[in-house]
GROMACS .gro file of C-alpha atoms in nm:
model
   61
    1MET     CA    1  -0.746  -6.017  -1.570
    2ALA     CA    2  -0.808  -6.344  -1.404
    3THR     CA    3  -0.558  -6.479  -1.161
    4GLU     CA    4  -0.525  -6.845  -1.093
    5THR     CA    5  -0.477  -6.967  -0.740
    6LEU     CA    6  -0.369  -7.310  -0.639
    7GLU     CA    7  -0.555  -7.432  -0.333
    8SER     CA    8  -0.445  -7.739  -0.149
    9ASP     CA    9  -0.598  -7.932   0.135
   10MET     CA   10  -0.255  -8.028   0.259
   11ALA     CA   11  -0.301  -7.824   0.580
   12VAL     CA   12  -0.622  -8.006   0.665
   13GLY     CA   13  -0.479  -8.349   0.589
   14VAL     CA   14  -0.160  -8.302   0.786
   15ALA     CA   15  -0.349  -8.146   1.077
   16LEU     CA   16  -0.586  -8.444   1.082
   17ILE     CA   17  -0.295  -8.688   1.089
   18PHE     CA   18  -0.129  -8.507   1.377
   19GLY     CA   19  -0.466  -8.471   1.549
   20ALA     CA   20  -0.513  -8.846   1.532
   21LEU     CA   21  -0.167  -8.894   1.680
   22ALA     CA   22  -0.261  -8.654   1.960
   23VAL     CA   23  -0.570  -8.863   2.036
   24VAL     CA   24  -0.358  -9.180   2.045
   25GLY     CA   25  -0.115  -9.009   2.280
   26ALA     CA   26  -0.401  -8.899   2.505
   27GLY     CA   27  -0.526  -9.257   2.509
   28PHE     CA   28  -0.187  -9.376   2.627
   29MET     CA   29  -0.186  -9.097   2.882
   30PHE     CA   30  -0.512  -9.215   3.038
   31ALA     CA   31  -0.483  -9.591   2.992
   32GLY     CA   32  -0.110  -9.647   3.020
   33ALA     CA   33   0.014  -9.947   3.214
   34SER     CA   34   0.279  -9.751   3.404
   35GLN     CA   35   0.376  -9.394   3.483
   36ILE     CA   36   0.645  -9.393   3.215
   37VAL     CA   37   0.395  -9.501   2.947
   38MET     CA   38   0.156  -9.229   3.063
   39ALA     CA   39   0.437  -8.974   3.049
   40TRP     CA   40   0.533  -9.074   2.693
   41GLY     CA   41   0.163  -9.061   2.598
   42PHE     CA   42   0.145  -8.705   2.730
   43ALA     CA   43   0.460  -8.613   2.538
   44LEU     CA   44   0.321  -8.764   2.218
   45ALA     CA   45  -0.010  -8.580   2.261
   46MET     CA   46   0.161  -8.245   2.320
   47VAL     CA   47   0.409  -8.275   2.033
   48ALA     CA   48   0.144  -8.397   1.789
   49ALA     CA   49  -0.093  -8.114   1.887
   50MET     CA   50   0.185  -7.860   1.841
   51LEU     CA   51   0.274  -8.003   1.501
   52ALA     CA   52  -0.092  -7.995   1.395
   53VAL     CA   53  -0.105  -7.621   1.467
   54VAL     CA   54   0.227  -7.562   1.293
   55ALA     CA   55   0.110  -7.758   0.987
   56VAL     CA   56  -0.197  -7.538   0.952
   57GLN     CA   57   0.017  -7.225   0.982
   58VAL     CA   58   0.280  -7.345   0.734
   59PHE     CA   59   0.053  -7.481   0.463
   60ASP     CA   60  -0.210  -7.208   0.494
   61GLY     CA   61   0.018  -6.925   0.391
   0.00000   0.00000   0.00000
């Protein structure tokens, strides 16, 4: 008996989007005009990186 599986690249796509947001946040963290901009860049990088990992875990299972 053959079983059909549905494979999706949703995990990869969502992880790439959040990875790109993490890179943007890291850019703000290093090249921010003020300390508050650098802090928000760090926050964006950390949250986007976390969501990228969560997306892979959610859509992989």
